Coordinates of C-alpha atoms in Angstrom, one line a residue:
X1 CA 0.0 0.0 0.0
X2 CA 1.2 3.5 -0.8
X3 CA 1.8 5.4 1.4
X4 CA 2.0 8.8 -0.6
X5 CA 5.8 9.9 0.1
X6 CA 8.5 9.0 -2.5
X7 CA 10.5 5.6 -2.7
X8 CA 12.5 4.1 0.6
X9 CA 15.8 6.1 1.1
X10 CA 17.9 3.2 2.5
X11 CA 20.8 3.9 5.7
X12 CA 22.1 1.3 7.8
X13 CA 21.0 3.1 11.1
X14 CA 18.0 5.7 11.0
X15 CA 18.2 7.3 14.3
X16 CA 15.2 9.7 14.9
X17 CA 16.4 12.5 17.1
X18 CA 19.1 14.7 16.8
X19 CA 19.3 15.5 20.7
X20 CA 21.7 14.5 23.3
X21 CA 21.5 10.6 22.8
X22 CA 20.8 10.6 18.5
X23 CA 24.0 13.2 18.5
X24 CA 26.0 10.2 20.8
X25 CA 25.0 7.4 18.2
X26 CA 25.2 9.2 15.3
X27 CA 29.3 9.9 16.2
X28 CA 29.8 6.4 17.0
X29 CA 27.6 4.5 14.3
X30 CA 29.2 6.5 11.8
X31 CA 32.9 5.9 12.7
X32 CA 32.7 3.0 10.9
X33 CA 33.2 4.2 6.9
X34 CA 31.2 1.6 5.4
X35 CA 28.0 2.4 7.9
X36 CA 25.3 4.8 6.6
X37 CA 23.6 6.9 8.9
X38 CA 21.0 9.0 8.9
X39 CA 19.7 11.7 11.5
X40 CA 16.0 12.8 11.8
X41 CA 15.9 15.7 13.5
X42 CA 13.3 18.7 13.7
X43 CA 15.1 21.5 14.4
X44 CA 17.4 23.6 12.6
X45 CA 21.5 22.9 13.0
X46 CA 23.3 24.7 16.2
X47 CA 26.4 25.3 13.8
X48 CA 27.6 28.8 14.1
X49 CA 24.4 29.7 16.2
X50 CA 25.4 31.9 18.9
X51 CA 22.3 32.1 20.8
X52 CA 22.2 28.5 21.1
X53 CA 26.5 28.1 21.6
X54 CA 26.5 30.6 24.8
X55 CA 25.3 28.9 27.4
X56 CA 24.4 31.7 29.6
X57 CA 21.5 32.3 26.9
X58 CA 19.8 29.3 28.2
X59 CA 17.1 31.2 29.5
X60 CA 16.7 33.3 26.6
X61 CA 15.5 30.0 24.4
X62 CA 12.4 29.3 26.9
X63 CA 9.5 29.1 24.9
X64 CA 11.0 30.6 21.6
X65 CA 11.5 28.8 18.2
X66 CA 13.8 26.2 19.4
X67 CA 11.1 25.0 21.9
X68 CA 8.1 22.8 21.6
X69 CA 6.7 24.7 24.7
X70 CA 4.7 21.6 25.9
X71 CA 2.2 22.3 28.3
X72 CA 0.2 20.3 31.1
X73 CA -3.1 19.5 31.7
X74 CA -5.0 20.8 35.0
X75 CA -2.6 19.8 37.7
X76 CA -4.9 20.1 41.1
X77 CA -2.4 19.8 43.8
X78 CA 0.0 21.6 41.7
X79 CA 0.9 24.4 39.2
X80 CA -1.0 23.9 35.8
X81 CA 0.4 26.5 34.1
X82 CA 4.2 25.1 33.8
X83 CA 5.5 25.3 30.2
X84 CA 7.5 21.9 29.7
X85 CA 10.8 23.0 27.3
X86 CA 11.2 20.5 25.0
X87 CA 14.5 21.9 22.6
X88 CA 14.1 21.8 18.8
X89 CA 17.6 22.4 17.5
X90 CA 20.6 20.2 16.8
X91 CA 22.2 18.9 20.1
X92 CA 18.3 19.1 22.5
X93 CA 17.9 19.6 25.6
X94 CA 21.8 19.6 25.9
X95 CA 21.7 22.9 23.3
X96 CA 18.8 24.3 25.3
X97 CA 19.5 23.8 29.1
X98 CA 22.2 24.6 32.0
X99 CA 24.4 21.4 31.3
X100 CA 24.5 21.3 34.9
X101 CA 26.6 17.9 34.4
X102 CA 26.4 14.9 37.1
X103 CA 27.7 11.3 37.0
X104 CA 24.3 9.2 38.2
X105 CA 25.1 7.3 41.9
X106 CA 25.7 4.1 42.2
X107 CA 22.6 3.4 44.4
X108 CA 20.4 5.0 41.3
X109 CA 21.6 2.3 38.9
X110 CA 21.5 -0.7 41.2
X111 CA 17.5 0.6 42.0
X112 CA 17.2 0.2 37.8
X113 CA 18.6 -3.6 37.9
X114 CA 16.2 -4.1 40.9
X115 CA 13.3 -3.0 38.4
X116 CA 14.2 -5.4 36.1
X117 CA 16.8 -3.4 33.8
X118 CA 19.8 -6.7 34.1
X119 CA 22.9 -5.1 33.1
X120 CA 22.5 -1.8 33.5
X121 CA 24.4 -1.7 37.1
X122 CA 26.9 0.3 38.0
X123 CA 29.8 -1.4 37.8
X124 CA 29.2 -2.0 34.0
X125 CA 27.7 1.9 33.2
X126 CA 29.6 3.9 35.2
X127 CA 33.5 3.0 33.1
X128 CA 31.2 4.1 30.0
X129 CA 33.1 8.1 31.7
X130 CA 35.9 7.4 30.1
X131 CA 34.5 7.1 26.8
X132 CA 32.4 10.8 27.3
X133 CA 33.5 13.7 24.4
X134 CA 32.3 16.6 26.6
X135 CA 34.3 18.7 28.3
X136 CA 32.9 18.7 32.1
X137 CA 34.2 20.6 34.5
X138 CA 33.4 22.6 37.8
X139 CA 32.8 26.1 37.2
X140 CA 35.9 28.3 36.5
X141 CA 36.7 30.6 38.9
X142 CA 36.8 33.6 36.8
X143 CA 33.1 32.5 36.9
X144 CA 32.2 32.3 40.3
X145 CA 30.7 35.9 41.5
X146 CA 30.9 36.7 45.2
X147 CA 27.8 36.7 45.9
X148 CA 27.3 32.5 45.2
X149 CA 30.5 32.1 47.4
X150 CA 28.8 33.2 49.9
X151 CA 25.7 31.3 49.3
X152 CA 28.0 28.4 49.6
X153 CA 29.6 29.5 52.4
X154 CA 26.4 30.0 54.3
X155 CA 24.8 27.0 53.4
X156 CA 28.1 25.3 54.8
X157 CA 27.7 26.9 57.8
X158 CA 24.2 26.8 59.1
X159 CA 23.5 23.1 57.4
X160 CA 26.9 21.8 59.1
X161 CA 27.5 20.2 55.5
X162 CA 31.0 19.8 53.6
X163 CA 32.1 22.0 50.6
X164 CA 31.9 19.9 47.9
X165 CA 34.8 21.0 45.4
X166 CA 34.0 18.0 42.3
X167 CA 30.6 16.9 42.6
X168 CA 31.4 14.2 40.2
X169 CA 34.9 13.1 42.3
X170 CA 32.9 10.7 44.3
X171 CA 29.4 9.8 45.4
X172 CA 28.0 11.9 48.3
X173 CA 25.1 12.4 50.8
X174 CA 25.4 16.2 50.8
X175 CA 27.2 19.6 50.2
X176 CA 27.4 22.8 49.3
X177 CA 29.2 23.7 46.0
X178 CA 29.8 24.9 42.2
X179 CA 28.2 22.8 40.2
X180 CA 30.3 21.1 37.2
X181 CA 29.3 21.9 33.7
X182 CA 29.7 21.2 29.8
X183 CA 31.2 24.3 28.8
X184 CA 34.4 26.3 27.6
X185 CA 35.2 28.6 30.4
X186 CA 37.2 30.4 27.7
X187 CA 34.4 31.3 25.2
X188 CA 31.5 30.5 27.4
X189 CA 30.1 27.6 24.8
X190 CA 28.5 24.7 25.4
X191 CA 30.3 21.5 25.1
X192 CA 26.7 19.8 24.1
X193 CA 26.3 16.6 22.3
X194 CA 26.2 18.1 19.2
X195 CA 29.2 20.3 19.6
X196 CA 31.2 17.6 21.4
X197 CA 30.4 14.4 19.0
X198 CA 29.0 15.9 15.8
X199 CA 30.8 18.9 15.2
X200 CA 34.0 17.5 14.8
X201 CA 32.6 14.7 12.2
X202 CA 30.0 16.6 9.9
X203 CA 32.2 15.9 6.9
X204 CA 31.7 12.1 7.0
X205 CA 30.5 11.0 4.2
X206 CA 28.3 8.2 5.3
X207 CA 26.4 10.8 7.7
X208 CA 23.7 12.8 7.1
X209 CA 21.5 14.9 8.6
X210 CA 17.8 15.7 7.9
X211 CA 17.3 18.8 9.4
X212 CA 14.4 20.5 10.1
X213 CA 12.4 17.3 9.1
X214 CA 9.7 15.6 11.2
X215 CA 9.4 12.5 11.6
X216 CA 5.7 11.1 12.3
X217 CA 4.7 7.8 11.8
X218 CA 6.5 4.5 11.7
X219 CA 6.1 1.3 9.4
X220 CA 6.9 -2.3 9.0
X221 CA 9.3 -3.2 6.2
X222 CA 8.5 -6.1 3.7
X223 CA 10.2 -8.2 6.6
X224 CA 8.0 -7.7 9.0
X225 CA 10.4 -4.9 11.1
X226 CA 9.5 -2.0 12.1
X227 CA 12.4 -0.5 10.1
X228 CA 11.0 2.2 8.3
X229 CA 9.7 5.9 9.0
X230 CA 7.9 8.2 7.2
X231 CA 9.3 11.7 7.6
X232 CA 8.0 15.1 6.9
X233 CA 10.9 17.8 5.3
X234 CA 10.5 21.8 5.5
X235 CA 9.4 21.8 1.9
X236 CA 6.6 19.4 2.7
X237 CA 7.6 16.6 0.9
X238 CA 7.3 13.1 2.6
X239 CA 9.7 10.3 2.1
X240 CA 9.8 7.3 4.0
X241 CA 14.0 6.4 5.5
X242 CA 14.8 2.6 5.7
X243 CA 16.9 1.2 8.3
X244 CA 18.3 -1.9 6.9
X245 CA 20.1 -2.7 10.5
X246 CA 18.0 -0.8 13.0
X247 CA 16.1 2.2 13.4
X248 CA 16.7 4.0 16.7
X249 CA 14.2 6.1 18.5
X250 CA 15.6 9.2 20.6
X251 CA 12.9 11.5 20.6
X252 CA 13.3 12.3 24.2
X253 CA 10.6 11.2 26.8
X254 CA 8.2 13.5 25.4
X255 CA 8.1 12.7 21.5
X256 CA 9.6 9.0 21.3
X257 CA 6.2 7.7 23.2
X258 CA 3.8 9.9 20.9
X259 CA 6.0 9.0 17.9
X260 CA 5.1 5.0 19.0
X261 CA 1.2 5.9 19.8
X262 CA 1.1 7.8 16.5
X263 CA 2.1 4.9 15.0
X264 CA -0.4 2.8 16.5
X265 CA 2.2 1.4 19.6
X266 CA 0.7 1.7 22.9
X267 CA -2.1 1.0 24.5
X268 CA -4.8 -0.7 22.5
X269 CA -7.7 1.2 24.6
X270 CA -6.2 4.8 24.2
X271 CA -5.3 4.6 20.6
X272 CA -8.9 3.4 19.6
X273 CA -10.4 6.1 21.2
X274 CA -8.6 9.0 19.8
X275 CA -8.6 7.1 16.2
X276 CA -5.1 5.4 15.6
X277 CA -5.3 2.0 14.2
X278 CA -3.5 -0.3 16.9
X279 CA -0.5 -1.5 15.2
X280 CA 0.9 -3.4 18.6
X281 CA -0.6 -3.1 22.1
X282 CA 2.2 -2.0 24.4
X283 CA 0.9 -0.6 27.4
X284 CA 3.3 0.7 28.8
X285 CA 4.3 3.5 26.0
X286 CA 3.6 7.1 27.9
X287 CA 3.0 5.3 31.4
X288 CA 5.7 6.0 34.8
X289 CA 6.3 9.9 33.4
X290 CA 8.9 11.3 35.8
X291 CA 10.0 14.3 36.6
X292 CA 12.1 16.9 39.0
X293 CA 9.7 19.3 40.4
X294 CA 10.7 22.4 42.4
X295 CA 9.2 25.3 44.1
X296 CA 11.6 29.0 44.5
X297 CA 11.7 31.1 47.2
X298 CA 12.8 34.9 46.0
X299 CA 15.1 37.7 47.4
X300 CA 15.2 41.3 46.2
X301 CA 19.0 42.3 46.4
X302 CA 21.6 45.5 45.6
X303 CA 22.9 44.9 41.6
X304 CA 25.0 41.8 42.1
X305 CA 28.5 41.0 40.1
X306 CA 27.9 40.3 36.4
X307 CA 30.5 37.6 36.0
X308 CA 28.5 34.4 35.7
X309 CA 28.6 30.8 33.9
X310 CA 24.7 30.3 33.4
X311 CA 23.2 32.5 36.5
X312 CA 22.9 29.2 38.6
X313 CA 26.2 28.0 39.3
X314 CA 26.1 26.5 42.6
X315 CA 23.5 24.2 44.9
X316 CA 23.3 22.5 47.8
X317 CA 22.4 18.8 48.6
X318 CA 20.9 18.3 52.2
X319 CA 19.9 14.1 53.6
X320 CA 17.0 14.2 55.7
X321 CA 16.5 11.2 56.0
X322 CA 19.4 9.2 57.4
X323 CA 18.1 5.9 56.0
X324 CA 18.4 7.5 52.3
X325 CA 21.3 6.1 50.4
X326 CA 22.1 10.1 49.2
X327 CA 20.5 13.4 49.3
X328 CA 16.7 13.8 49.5
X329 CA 16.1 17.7 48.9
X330 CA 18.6 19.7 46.3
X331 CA 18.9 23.4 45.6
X332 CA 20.1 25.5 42.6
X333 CA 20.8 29.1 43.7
X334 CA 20.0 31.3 41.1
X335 CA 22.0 34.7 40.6
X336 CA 18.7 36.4 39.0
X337 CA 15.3 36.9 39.9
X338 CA 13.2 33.7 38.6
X339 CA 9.9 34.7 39.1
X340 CA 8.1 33.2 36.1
X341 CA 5.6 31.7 38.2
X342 CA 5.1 33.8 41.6
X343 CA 4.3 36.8 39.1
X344 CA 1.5 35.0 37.9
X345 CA 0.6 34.7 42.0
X346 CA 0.6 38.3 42.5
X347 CA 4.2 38.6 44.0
X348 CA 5.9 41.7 42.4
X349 CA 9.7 41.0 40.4
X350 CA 12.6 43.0 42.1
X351 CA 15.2 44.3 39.9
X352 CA 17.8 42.4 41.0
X353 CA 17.3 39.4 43.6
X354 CA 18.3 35.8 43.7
X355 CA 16.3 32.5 44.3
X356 CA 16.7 28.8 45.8
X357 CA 15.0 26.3 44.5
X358 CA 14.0 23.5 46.6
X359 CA 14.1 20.6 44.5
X360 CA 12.3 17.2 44.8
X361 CA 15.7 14.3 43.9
X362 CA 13.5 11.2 44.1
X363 CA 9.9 12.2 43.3
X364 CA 7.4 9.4 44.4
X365 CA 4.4 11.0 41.9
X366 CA 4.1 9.6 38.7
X367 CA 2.4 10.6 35.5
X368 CA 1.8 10.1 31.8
X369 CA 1.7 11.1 28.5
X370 CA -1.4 10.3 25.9
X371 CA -2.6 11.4 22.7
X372 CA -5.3 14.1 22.3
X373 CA -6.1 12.9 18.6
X374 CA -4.3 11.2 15.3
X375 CA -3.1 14.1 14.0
X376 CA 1.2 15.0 14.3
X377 CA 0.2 18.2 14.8
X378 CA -1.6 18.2 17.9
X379 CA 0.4 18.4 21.1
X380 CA -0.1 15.3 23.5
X381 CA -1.1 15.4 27.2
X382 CA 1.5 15.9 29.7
X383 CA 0.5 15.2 33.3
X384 CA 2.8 14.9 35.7
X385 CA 0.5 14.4 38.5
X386 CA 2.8 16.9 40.8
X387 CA 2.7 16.0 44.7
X388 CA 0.2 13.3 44.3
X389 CA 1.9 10.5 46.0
X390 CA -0.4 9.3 48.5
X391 CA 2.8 9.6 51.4
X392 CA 2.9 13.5 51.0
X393 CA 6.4 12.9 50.3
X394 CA 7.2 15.2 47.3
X395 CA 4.8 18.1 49.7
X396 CA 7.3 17.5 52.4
X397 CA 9.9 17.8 50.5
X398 CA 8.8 21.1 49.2
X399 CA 7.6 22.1 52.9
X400 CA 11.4 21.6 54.4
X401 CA 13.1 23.0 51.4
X402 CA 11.7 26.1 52.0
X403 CA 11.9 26.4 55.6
X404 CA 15.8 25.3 55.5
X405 CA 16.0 28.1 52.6
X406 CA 15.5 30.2 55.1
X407 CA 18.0 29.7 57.6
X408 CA 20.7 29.7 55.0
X409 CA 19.4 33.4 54.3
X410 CA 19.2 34.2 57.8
X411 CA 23.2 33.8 57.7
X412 CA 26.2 35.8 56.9
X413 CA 27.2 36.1 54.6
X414 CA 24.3 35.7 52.2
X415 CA 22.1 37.9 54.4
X416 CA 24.3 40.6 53.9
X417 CA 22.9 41.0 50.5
X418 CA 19.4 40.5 50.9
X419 CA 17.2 43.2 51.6
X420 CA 13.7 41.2 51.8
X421 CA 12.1 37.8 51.4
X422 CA 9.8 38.8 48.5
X423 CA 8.1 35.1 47.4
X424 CA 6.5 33.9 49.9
X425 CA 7.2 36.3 52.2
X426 CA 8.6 36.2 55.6
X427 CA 4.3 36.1 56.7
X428 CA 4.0 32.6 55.6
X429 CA 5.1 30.6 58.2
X430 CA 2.2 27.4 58.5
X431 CA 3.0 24.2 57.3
X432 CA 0.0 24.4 55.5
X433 CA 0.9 28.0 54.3
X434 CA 4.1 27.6 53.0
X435 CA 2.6 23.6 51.0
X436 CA -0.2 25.7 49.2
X437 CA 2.4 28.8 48.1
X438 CA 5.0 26.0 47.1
X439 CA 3.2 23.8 45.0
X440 CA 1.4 26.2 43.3
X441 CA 4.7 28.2 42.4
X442 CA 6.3 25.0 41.8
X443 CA 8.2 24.6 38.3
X444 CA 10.4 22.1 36.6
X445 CA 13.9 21.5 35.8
X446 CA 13.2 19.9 32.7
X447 CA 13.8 16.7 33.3
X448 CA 11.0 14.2 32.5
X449 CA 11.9 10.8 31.7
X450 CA 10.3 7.0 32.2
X451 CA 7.6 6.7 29.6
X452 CA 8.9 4.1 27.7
X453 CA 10.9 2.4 30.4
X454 CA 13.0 -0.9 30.4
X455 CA 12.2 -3.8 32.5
X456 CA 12.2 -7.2 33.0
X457 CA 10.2 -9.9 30.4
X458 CA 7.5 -10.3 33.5
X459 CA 6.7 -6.4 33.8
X460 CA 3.8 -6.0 31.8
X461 CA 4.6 -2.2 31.7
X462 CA 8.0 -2.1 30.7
X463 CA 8.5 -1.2 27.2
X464 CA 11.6 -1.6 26.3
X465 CA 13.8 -4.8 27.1
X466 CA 17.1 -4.0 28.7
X467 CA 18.7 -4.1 25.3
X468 CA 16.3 -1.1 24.6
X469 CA 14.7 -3.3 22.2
X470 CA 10.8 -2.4 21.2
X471 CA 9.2 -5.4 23.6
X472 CA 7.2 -7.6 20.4
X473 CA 9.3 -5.6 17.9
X474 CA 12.1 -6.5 15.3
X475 CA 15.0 -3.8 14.0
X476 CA 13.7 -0.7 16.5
X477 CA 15.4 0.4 20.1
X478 CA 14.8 3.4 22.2
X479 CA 17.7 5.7 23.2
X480 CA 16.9 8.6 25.5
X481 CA 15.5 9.9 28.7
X482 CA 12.5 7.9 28.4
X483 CA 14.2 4.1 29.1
X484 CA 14.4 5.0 32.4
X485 CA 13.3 2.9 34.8
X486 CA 13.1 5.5 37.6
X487 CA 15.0 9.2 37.8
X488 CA 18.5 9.4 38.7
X489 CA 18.8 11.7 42.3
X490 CA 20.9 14.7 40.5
X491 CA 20.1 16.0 36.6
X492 CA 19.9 13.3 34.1
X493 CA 22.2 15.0 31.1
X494 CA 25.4 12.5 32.0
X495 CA 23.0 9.5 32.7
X496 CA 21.6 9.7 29.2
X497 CA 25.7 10.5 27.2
X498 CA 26.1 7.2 29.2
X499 CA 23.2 5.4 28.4
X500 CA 23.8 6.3 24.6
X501 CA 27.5 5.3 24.5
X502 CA 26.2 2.1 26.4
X503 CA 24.1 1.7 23.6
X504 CA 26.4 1.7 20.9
X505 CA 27.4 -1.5 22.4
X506 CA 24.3 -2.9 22.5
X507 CA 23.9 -2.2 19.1
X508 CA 27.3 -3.2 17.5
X509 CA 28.3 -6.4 20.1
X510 CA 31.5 -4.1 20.8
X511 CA 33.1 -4.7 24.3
X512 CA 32.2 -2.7 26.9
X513 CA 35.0 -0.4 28.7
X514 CA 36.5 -2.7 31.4
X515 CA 34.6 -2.5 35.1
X516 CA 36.4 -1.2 37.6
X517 CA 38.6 0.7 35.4
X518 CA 39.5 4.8 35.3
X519 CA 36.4 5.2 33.6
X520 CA 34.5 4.1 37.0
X521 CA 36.5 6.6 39.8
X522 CA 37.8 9.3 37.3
X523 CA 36.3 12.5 36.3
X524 CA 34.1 12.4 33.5
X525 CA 34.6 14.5 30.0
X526 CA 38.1 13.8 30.2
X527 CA 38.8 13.3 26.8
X528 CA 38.0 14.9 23.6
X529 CA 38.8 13.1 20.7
X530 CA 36.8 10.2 19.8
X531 CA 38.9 6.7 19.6
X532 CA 39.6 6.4 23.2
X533 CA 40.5 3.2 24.6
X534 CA 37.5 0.8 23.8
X535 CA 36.4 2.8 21.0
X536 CA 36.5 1.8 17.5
X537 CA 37.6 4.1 14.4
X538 CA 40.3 7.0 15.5
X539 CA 38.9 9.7 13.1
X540 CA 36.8 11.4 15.3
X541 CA 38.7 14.7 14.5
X542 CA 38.6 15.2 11.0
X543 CA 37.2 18.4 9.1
X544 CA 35.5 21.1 10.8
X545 CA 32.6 22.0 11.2
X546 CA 30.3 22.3 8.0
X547 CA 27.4 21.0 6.2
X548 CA 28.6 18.4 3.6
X549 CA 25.8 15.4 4.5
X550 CA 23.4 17.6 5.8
X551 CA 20.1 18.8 4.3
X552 CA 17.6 21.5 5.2

C-alpha cells in the first residue's frame, strides 16, 4: 500500500532524534566508513548559532522557536500553568539547558537492575566516563561571583555540611558547591552533544542529517520490522527512511512515546479512542512519566557582580533522612530573579534578587503522557500528576526546602545581601501556608523521563527490554531519557551520554570499557577526541565543522 511519500531512502541506522542521545549514536555508528547513517531531527543545525552556543542564553531560548513549549493538563495539587521545554535544534535539551553535568550514583543504577533493567548496574555503566567527548568541568573561577560564594559559604555553615569541590569526584550524601558543567570557560560555549560528538565529524560522508524534518509515523518493512519511518521535510515533501540494520528512536521522553502511539504502539484502549489504528498493544508507552519538580523562594537584592557561567552556578544537597542512600532535597541558587511563576501569584519582580529552589531528587508522583487525537500536529497530554503520592512525600519535601532556605538566608554572609524575602514572604510561616504557596509556584527543571521504560520480560509495563529493544518488535530500540526505569537523584544529562554510549554497544556487540577501570572513579569529560581506549575508528577529528551530509 502506498503510502503517498516517495520511494525508501535506505541507511544502515535511522536514528530519529538529533538530541543528546541521537547526537552520541550518530558519532559512533558512523565511525565506521562503510556504515550509513541518517539523522532525523526537527530543528534547525546549532552550527555557528550563537544564541544556542552561549550557554548563559539558556534562558533566553524558553519558549522561543527552538522550543516545543509543551504544556500540562490541569494539575490540582500543583501548578497547571508550567511550560514543559522541550529543545528543537541540533544537540536538544543539551543545546537548550544549564548542562548542569552529574555522574548518576551508584545506588540509582542498582534501583534500575532491581526493576528489572539486568545489566544496567553500575559497575558496567559507570566506566562508559571514560569514553564521554564533553568537556565537564566545575565552574571556572573567573566564573564564580561573590555573591554564590557566599551562598555556599552559608549553606556550609548553618547546614553543618561539607564543601563539595567536584561533585562528580565521588558519590556523596550532601554539600554545598559549584556545580560542574559542559562548557568552555574560555568562550562561554557549550560543550553539548552536538558540539562535542557531531561537530567535529559533519564531513563524514556516510552521515547525514535531515534537518528540520519531522518524523511522524513508523512502518513495517517487507520483513515484517519496524524499520521504516515516514518523515516530513521543511518543503513538505514526505519520504519514507529505511533502516536496513535498526532504526533507533531518541525523541526524548516527550516525543519517542507519541512518535510510537502515533504509530499505533501503545495502549490498544487509548489509541482506539482517539482514532489510531493499533499496530501493537504496548501498554506501557507514555505510562511512569517522571520528573524533577521544584518550588523557588525569591530575594530582592543590591545589583550583584555580572561575571557568571549560566546564572545558577552553585546548589546545595541536604539528607534528611538518614536511612536515604544520598540526598533527599537539592537546591540550585540562582544569581537572577526567577519569578516566572510567583508573578502570575501576585508577588511583584525586584530588579535584581536571587532564588533557591527546593528541588524534589526522588519524586514518588508519577504521571503520563497520551494522545489528544491522530493528528502529528496536535500536542499530547503531559500530566505529571505533581505532589500526588499518597505519602505527601514530594509536599514535604517542598515544605522543608523552603523552611531550610530560610536559615541559610538568615546567615552571613548571604544575608548581607538580601534586603527582603519577596516570594513567599517572611508572613508565611504554616506548614499548610508555605505547602499551598509551594506547590502552586512549583516549576520544573526539565527533566521528564520513564515513559517508555526498560524492564524485565515479567513487567507488563515495561517497554523496552534492557537491550532497549521495542518489547514484540524487530529492527527498533529506544535511546533517551524515556528508558528510564526510575529518575537518577541529580540531573539526568550525564546518565543519558552514558546510556547512549552504552548503547552503541548494545547495538554493534562491541566490548564494553572494562569495570572497575578509570572510567569508573575518574572525572568524566576527560577526553576529547573520539577513539579512546574501547572505541573503535580514530577519526573522530577530521574536518571542521560544516554542512557536507546535511540537508535543510
Amino acid at each position: 500500500m502506498s503510502d503517498g511519500s516517495r520511494d525508501d531512502e535506505p541507511y544502515d541506522y535511522v536514528i530519529v532524534g538529533g538530541g543528546t542521545a541521537g547526537c552520541v549514536l550518530a558519532a559512533r555508528l558512523s565511525e565506521d566508513p562503510d556504515c550509513r547513517v541518517c539523522v532525523v531531527e526537527d530543528g534547525p543545525s546549532d552550527v555557528g548559532d550563537e544564541r544556542v552556543l552561549r550557554l548563559r542564553n539558556w534562558i533566553n531560548l524558553l519558549e522561543t522557536e527552538y522550543d516545543y513549549g509543551y504544556t500540562t493538563v490541569e494539575q490540582p495539587r500543583g501548578n497547571s500553568h508550567i511550560v514543559h521545554s522541550r529543545a528543537r535544534v541540533l544537540g536538544g535539551c543539551s543545546s537548550h539547558n544549564t548542562l548542569i553535568s552529574f555522574v548518576p550514583f551508584p545506588q540509582d543504577l542498582r534501583e534500575w537492575v532491581e526493576l528489572g533493567a539486568e545489566g544496567w548496574d553500575p559497575e558496567t555503566v559507570l566506566p562508559y566516563r571514560a569514553r564521554l567527548q564533553n568537556t565537564i568541568q566545575p565552574v571556572a573561577e573567573k566564573d564564580r561571583n561573590a555573591i554564590a560564594h557566599d551562598f555556599v559559604t552559608a549553606a556550609v555553615d548553618t547546614l553543618d555540611v561539607p564543601v563539595v569541590d567536584d561533585f562528580n569526584a565521588h558519590p556523596f550524601t550532601d554539600g554545598a558547591g559549584f556545580f560542574s558543567l559542559a562548557y568552555d570557560p574560555a568562550t562561554g560555549h557549550r560543550s553539548s552533544a552536538s558540539v562535542a560528538y557531531l561537530h567535529p565529524v559533519l564531513t563524514r560522508p556516510n552521515l547525514t542529517l535531515k534537518l528540520e524534518s519531522r518524523a511522524y509515523r513508523l512502518m513495517r518493512a517487507g520483513d515484517g520490522r519496524l524499520t521504516r519511518v515516514l518523515v516530513r521535510g521543511a518543503d513538505g515533501t514526505d519520504v519514507t527512511v529505511r533502516a536496513e540494520r535498526e532504526l533507533l528512536l531518541c525523541a526524548g521522553a516527550v516525543d519517542t512515546p507519541r512518535l510510537l502511539m502515533l504509530s499505533g504502539i501503545g495502549p490498544a484502549g487509548h489509541l482506539r479512542e482517539v482514532g489510531v489504528d493499533v499496530l501493537a498493544d504496548v501498554p506501557g508507552v507514555g505510562e511512569n512519566l517522571l520528573d524533577h519538580p521544584e518550588s523557588v523562594i525569591v530575594w530582592e537584592t543590591g545589583p550583584l557582580p555580572p561575571n557568571s557561567a549560566m546564572d545558577s552556578d552553585a546548589g546545595l544537597f541536604v539528607r534528611r533522612d538518614p536511612r536515604e542512600p544520598g540526598p533527599d532535597l537539592m537546591f540550585h541558587f540562582y544569581q537572577v530573579p526567577f519569578t516566572a511563576n510567583t508573578e502570575r501569584l501576585g508577588y511583584p519582580t525586584p530588579p535584581h534578587g536571587v532564588c533557591m529552589t527546593p528541588n524534589i531528587p526522588k519524586s514518588r508522583s508519577r504521571g503520563r503522557i497520551w494522545l489528544r487525537g491522530p493528528d502529528p500536529g496536535t500536542q499530547p497530554a503531559l500530566d505529571f500528576r505533581y505532589f500526588t503520592d499518597p505519602e505527601g512525600h514530594d509536599e514535604r519535601t517542598v515544605v522543608d526546602g523552603l523552611r531550610i532556605a530560610r536559615e541559610v538566608a538568615a546567615t552571613g554572609p548571604l544575608r548581607d545581601w538580601l534586603v527582603r524575602e519577596v516570594a513567599p514572604g517572611p508572613g508565611l510561616t504554616t506548614d499548610e501556608e508555605l505547602s499551598e504557596y509551594g506547590r502552586r509556584a512549583a516549576h520544573t527543571v526539565y527533566h521528564p523521563a520513564g515513559t517508555c521504560r526498560m524492564g524485565a520480560d515479567g513487567d507488563p509495563l515495561a517497554v523496552l527490554d534492557p537491550q532497549l529493544r521495542l518489547r514484540g518488535e524487530r529492527g527498533v530500540r529506544v535511546v533517551d531519557a524515556s528508558v528510564f526505569p526510575t529518575l537518577p537523584t541529580v540531573n539526568p544529562m550525564v546518565t543519558v551520554l552514558l546510556a547512549a554510549e552504552r548503547a552503541v554497544d548494545l547495538i554493534t556487540g562491541r566490548a564494553a570499557p572494562q569495570r572497575g577501570g578509570a572510567g569508573a572513579d575518574g572525572p568524566p569529560g576527560s577526553h576529547r577526541t573520539p577513539g579512546t581506549p574501547g572505541t573503535p575508528g580514530t577519526h573522530g577529528t577530521e574536518g571542521t565543522p560544516g554542512t557536507q551530509g546535511m540537508e535543510r
